[in-house]
Short mmCIF file of C-alpha atoms and ligand atoms in Angstrom, two decimals:
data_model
loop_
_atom_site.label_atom_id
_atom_site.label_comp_id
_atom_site.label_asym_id
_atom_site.label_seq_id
_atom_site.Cartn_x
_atom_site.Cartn_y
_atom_site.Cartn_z
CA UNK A 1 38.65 -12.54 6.57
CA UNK A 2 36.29 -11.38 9.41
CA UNK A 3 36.81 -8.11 10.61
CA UNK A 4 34.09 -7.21 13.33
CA UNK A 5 35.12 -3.42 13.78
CA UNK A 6 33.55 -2.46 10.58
CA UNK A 7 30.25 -4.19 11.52
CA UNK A 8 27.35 -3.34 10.86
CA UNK A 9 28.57 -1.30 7.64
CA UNK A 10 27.37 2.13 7.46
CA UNK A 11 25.64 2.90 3.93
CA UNK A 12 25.98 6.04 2.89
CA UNK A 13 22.68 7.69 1.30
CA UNK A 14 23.39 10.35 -1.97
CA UNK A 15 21.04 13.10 -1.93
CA UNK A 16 18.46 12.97 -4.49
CA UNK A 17 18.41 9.10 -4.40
CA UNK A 18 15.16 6.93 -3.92
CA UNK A 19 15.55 4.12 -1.92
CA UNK A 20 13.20 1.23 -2.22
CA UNK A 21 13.75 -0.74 0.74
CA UNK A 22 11.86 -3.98 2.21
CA UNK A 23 10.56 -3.54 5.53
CA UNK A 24 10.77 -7.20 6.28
CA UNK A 25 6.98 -9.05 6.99
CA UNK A 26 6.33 -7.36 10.08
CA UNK A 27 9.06 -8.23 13.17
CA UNK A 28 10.44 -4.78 13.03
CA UNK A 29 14.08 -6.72 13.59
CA UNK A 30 13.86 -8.40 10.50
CA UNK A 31 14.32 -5.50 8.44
CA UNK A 32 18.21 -5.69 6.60
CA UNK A 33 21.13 -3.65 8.31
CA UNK A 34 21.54 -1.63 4.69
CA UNK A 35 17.77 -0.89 5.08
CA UNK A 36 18.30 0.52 8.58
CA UNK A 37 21.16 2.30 7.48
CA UNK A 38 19.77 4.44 4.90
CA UNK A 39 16.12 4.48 7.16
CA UNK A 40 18.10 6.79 9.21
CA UNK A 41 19.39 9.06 6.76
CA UNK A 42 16.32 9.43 5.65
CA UNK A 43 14.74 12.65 4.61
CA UNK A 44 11.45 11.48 3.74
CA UNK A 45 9.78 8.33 4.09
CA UNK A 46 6.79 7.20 1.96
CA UNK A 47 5.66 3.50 3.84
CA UNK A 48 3.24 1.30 3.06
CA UNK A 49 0.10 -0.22 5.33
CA UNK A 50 2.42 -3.63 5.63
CA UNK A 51 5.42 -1.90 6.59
CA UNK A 52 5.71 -1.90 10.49
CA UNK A 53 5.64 1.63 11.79
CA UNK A 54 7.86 1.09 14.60
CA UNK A 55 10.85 1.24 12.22
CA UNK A 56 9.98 5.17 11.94
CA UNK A 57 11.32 5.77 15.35
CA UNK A 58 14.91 5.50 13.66
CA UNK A 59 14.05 8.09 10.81
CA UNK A 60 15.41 11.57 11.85
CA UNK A 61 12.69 13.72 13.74
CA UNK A 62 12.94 16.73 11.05
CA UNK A 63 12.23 14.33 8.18
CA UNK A 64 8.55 13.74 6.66
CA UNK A 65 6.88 10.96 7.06
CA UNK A 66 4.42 10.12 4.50
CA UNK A 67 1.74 7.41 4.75
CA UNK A 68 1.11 6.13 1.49
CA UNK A 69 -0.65 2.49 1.93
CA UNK A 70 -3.84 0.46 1.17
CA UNK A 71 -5.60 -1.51 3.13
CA UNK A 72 -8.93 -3.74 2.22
CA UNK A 73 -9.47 -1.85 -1.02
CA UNK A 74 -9.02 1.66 0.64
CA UNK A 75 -5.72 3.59 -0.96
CA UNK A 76 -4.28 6.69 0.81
CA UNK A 77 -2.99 7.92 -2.19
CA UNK A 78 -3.16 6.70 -5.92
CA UNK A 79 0.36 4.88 -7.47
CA UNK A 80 0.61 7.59 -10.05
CA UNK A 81 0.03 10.26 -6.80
CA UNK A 82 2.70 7.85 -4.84
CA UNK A 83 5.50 8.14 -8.34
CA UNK A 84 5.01 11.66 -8.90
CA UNK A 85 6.08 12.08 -5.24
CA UNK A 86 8.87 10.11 -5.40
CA UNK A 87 9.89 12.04 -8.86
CA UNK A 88 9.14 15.60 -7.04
CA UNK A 89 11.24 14.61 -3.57
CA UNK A 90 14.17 13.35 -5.22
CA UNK A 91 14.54 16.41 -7.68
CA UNK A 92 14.33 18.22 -5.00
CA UNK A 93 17.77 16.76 -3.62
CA UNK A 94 16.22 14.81 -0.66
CA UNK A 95 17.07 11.29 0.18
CA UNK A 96 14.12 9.53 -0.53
CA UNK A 97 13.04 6.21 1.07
CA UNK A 98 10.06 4.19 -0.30
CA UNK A 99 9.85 1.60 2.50
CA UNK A 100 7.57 -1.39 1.29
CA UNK A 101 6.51 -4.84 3.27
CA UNK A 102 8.75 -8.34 2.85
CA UNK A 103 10.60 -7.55 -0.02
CA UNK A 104 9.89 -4.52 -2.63
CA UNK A 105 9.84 -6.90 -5.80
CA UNK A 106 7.80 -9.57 -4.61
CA UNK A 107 3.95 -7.93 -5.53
CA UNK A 108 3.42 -4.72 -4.07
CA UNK A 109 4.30 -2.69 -6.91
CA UNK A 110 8.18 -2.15 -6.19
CA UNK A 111 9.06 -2.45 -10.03
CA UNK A 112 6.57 -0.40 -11.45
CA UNK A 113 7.74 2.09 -9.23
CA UNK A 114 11.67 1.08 -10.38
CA UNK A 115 10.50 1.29 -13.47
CA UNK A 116 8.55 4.99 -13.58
CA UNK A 117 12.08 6.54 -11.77
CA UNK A 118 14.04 4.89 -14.28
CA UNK A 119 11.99 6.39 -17.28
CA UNK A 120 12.20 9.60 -15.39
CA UNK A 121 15.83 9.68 -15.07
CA UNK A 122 15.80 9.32 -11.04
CA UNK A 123 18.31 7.52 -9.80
CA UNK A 124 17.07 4.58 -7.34
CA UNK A 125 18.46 1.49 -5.54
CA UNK A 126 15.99 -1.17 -4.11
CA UNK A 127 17.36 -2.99 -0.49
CA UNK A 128 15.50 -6.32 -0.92
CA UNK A 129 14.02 -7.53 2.27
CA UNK A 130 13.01 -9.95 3.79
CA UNK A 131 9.54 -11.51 1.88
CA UNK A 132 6.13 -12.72 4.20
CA UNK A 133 6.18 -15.45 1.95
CA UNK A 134 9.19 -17.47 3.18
CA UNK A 135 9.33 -15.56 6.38
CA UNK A 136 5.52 -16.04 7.75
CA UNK A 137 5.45 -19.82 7.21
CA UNK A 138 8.62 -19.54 9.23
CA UNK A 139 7.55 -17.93 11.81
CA UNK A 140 4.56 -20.63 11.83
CA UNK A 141 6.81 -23.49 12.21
CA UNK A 142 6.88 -24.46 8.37
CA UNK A 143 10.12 -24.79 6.31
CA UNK A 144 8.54 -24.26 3.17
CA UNK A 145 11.41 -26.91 1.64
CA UNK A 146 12.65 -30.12 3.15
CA UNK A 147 14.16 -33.10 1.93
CA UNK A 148 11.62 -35.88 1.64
CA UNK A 149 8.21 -33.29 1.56
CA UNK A 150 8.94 -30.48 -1.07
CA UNK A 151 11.70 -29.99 -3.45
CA UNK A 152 10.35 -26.58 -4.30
CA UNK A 153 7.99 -23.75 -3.37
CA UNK A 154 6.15 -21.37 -5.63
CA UNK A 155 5.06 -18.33 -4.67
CA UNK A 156 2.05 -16.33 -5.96
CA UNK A 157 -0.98 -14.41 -5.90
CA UNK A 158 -4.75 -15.34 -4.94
CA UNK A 159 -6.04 -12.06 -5.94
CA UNK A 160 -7.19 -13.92 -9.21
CA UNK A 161 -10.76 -12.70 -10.51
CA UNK A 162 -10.72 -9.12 -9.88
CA UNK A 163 -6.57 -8.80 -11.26
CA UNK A 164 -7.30 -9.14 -15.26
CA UNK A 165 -3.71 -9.32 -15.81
CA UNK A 166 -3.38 -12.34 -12.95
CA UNK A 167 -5.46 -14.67 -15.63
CA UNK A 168 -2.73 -16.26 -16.57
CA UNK A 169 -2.25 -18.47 -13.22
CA UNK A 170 -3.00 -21.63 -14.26
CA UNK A 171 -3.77 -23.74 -11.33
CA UNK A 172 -4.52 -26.82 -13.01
CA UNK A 173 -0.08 -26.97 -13.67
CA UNK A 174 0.02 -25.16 -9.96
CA UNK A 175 -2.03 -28.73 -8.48
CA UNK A 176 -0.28 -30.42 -10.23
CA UNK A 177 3.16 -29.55 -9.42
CA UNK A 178 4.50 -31.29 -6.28
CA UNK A 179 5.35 -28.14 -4.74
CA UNK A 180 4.94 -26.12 -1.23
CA UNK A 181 2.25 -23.57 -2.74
CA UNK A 182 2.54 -20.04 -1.28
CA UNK A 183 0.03 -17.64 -2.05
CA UNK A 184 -0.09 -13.99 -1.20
CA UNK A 185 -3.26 -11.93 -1.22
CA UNK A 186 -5.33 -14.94 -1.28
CA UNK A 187 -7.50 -15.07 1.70
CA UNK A 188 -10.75 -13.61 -0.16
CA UNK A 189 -9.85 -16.05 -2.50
CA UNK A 190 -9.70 -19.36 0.08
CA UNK A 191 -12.89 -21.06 -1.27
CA UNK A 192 -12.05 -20.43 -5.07
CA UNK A 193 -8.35 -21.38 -4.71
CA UNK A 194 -9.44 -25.05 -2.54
CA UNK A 195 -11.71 -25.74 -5.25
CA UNK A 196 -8.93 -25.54 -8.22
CA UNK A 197 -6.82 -27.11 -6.80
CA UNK A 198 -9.02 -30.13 -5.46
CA UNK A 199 -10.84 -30.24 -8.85
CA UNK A 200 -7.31 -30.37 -10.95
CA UNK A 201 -6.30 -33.37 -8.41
CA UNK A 202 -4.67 -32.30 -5.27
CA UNK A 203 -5.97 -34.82 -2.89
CA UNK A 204 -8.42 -33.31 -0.48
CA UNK A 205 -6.43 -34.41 3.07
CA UNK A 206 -3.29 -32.14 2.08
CA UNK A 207 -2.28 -30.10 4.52
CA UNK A 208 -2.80 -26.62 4.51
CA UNK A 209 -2.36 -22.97 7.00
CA UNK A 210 -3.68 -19.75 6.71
CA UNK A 211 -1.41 -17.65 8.84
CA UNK A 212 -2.40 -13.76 9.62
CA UNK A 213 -0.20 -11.03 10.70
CA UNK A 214 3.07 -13.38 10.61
CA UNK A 215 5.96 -12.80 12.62
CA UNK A 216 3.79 -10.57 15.25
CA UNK A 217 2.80 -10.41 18.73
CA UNK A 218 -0.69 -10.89 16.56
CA UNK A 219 0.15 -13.79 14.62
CA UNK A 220 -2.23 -16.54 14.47
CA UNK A 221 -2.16 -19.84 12.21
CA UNK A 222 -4.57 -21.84 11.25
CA UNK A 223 -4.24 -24.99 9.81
CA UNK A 224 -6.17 -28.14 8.44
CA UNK A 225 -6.63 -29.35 5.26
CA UNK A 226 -7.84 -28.78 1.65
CA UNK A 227 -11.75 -30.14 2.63
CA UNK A 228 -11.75 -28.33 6.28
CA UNK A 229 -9.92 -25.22 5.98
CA UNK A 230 -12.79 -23.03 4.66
CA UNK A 231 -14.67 -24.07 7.04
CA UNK A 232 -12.08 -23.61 9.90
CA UNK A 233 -10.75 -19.89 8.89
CA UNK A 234 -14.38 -18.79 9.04
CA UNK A 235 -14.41 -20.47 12.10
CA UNK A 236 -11.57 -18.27 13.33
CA UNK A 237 -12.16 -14.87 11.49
CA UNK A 238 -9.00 -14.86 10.07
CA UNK A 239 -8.83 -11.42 8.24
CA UNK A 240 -6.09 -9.65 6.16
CA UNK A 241 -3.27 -9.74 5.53
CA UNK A 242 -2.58 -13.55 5.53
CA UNK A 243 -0.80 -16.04 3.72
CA UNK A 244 -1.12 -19.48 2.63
CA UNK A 245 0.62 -22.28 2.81
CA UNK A 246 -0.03 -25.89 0.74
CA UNK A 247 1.54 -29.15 1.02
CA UNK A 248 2.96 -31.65 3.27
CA UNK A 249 5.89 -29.06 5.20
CA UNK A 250 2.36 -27.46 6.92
CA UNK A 251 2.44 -31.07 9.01
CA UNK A 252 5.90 -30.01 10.09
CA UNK A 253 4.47 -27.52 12.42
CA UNK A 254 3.45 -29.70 14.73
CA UNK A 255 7.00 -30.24 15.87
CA UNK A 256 8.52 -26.81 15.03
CA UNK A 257 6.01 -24.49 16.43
CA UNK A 258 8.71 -22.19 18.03
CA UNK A 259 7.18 -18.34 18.15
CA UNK A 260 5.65 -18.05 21.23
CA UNK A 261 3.13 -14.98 19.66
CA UNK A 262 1.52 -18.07 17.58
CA UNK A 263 -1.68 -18.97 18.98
CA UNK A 264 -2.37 -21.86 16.66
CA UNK A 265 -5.68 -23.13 15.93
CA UNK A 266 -4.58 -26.80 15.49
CA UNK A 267 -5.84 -29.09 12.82
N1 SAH B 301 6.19 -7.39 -0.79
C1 SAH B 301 5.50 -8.17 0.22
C2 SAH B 301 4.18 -8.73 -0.28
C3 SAH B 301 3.17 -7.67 -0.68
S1 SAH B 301 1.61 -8.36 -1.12
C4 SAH B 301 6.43 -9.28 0.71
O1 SAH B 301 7.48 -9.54 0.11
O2 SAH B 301 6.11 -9.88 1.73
C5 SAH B 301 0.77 -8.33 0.42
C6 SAH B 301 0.43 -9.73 0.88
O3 SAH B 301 1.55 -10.32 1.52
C7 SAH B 301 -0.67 -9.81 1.91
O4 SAH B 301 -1.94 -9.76 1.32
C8 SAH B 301 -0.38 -11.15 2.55
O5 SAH B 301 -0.83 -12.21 1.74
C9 SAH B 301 1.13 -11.19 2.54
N2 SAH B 301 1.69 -10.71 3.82
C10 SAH B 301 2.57 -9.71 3.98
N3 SAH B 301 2.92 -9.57 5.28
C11 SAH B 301 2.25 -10.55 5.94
C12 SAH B 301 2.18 -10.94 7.31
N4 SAH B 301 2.89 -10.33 8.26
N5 SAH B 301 1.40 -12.00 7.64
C13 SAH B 301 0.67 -12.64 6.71
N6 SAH B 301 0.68 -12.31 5.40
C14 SAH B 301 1.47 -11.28 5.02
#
């Protein structure tokens, strides 16, 4: 039963409420209609350096804005700074939205936030959005399933080495698995994570791309495989953020390149 008068739904924010709500991975339309909803209720906003700051035009002009990200090492204010805010706002009877990149849950720190308003009493929702790492390869022409190249894809982090608590990645199972391998935060990582996975077996022509700024007017790919890549994003000074992308759906691009933003560097 379709009933297009009631479209798009109007959430109604409570007062006194944190909101942790995915930004989407960049395309300011990819954010979720519930997440635009509440955006515009807003009466303070604490976003992230990955959340796209177009989407504050919607927030109401007497509301606060408060810019709370990290980039490259550099945070504009500490996560126990960032949850005592969120604490202090919502007693205070505002409607609070903690707008985060992709998805809150998926890294980025979304549940211990959850968590610290939970032990504190607050009451909080999360609006998942739409994560960088099924939307960038996307966006780069890459399905990161199909039938006959990957049954699966696995998502994680490449900020191994200086994340104690990361130690327990094993990538000798991660080569092994015949999966599309997705890994966030893993660009300073490239060399390290090419080598596991080559040494534990992965043959050294599988495709791989190393995509920056997905789903933006700045998007660039580039791809190649596990030997060349290194060699190739150094080549083409890809910096943060990017993803990666490993397995045989990266040769899929070549036929379902479709954002026009993506100048490709092609392998
Ligand atoms: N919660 C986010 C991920 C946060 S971790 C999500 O669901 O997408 C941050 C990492 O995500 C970056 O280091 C990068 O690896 C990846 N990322 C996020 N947005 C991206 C984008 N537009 N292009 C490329 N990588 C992106």
């Amino acid at each position: 039963m379709h009933n297009n008068a009631v479209f798009p739904f109007a959430s109604e924010a409570t007062p006194g409420t944190v909101y942790l709500i995915g930004a989407g991975p960049g395309d300011p339309d990819l954010i979720t209609v519930k997440g635009l909803n509440i955006l515009r209720q807003a009466d303070v906003v604490l976003y992230d350096y990955l959340a796209n700051p177009v989407l504050l035009s919607v927030v109401p002009p007497d509301a606060e804005k408060l810019y709370v990200g990290k980039s490259a090492g550099s945070h504009a204010l500490p996560q126990q700074e960032i949850n005592r805010l969120l604490v202090q706002y919502a007693r205070s009877q505002k409607i609070v939205v903690r707008l985060k990149g992709g998805d809150p849950f998926v890294f980025g720190r979304g549940g211990e936030e959850a968590l610290y308003l939970a032990q504190h009493g607050i009451p909080w929702q999360v609006v998942p959005g739409v994560t960088s790492a099924v939307a960038v390869p996307a966006y780069a022409g890459i399905p990161v399933t199909h039938r006959g190249y990957a049954a699966s894809f696995t998502v994680v982090t490449g900020h191994t080495g200086t994340h104690p608590d990361n130690s327990y990645l094993d990538w000798s199972t991660l080569a092994r698995l015949n999966t599309t391998l997705i890994i966030l935060m893993g660009l300073g990582n490239l060399a390290f994570i090419v080598d596991e996975l080559t040494q534990h077996g992965r043959p050294g022509d599988t495709p791989i791309a190393v995509i920056q700024w997905g789903t933006l007017p700045e998007q660039h790919a580039v791809t190649g495989t596990l030997n060349t890549i290194v060699e190739r994003v150094k080549a083409a000074q890809v910096r943060p953020p990017a993803l990666i992308v490993v397995g045989h759906v990266v040769d899929l691009a070549q036929h379902l390149r479709w954002f026009s933003a993506d100048a490709d560097t092609p392998s």
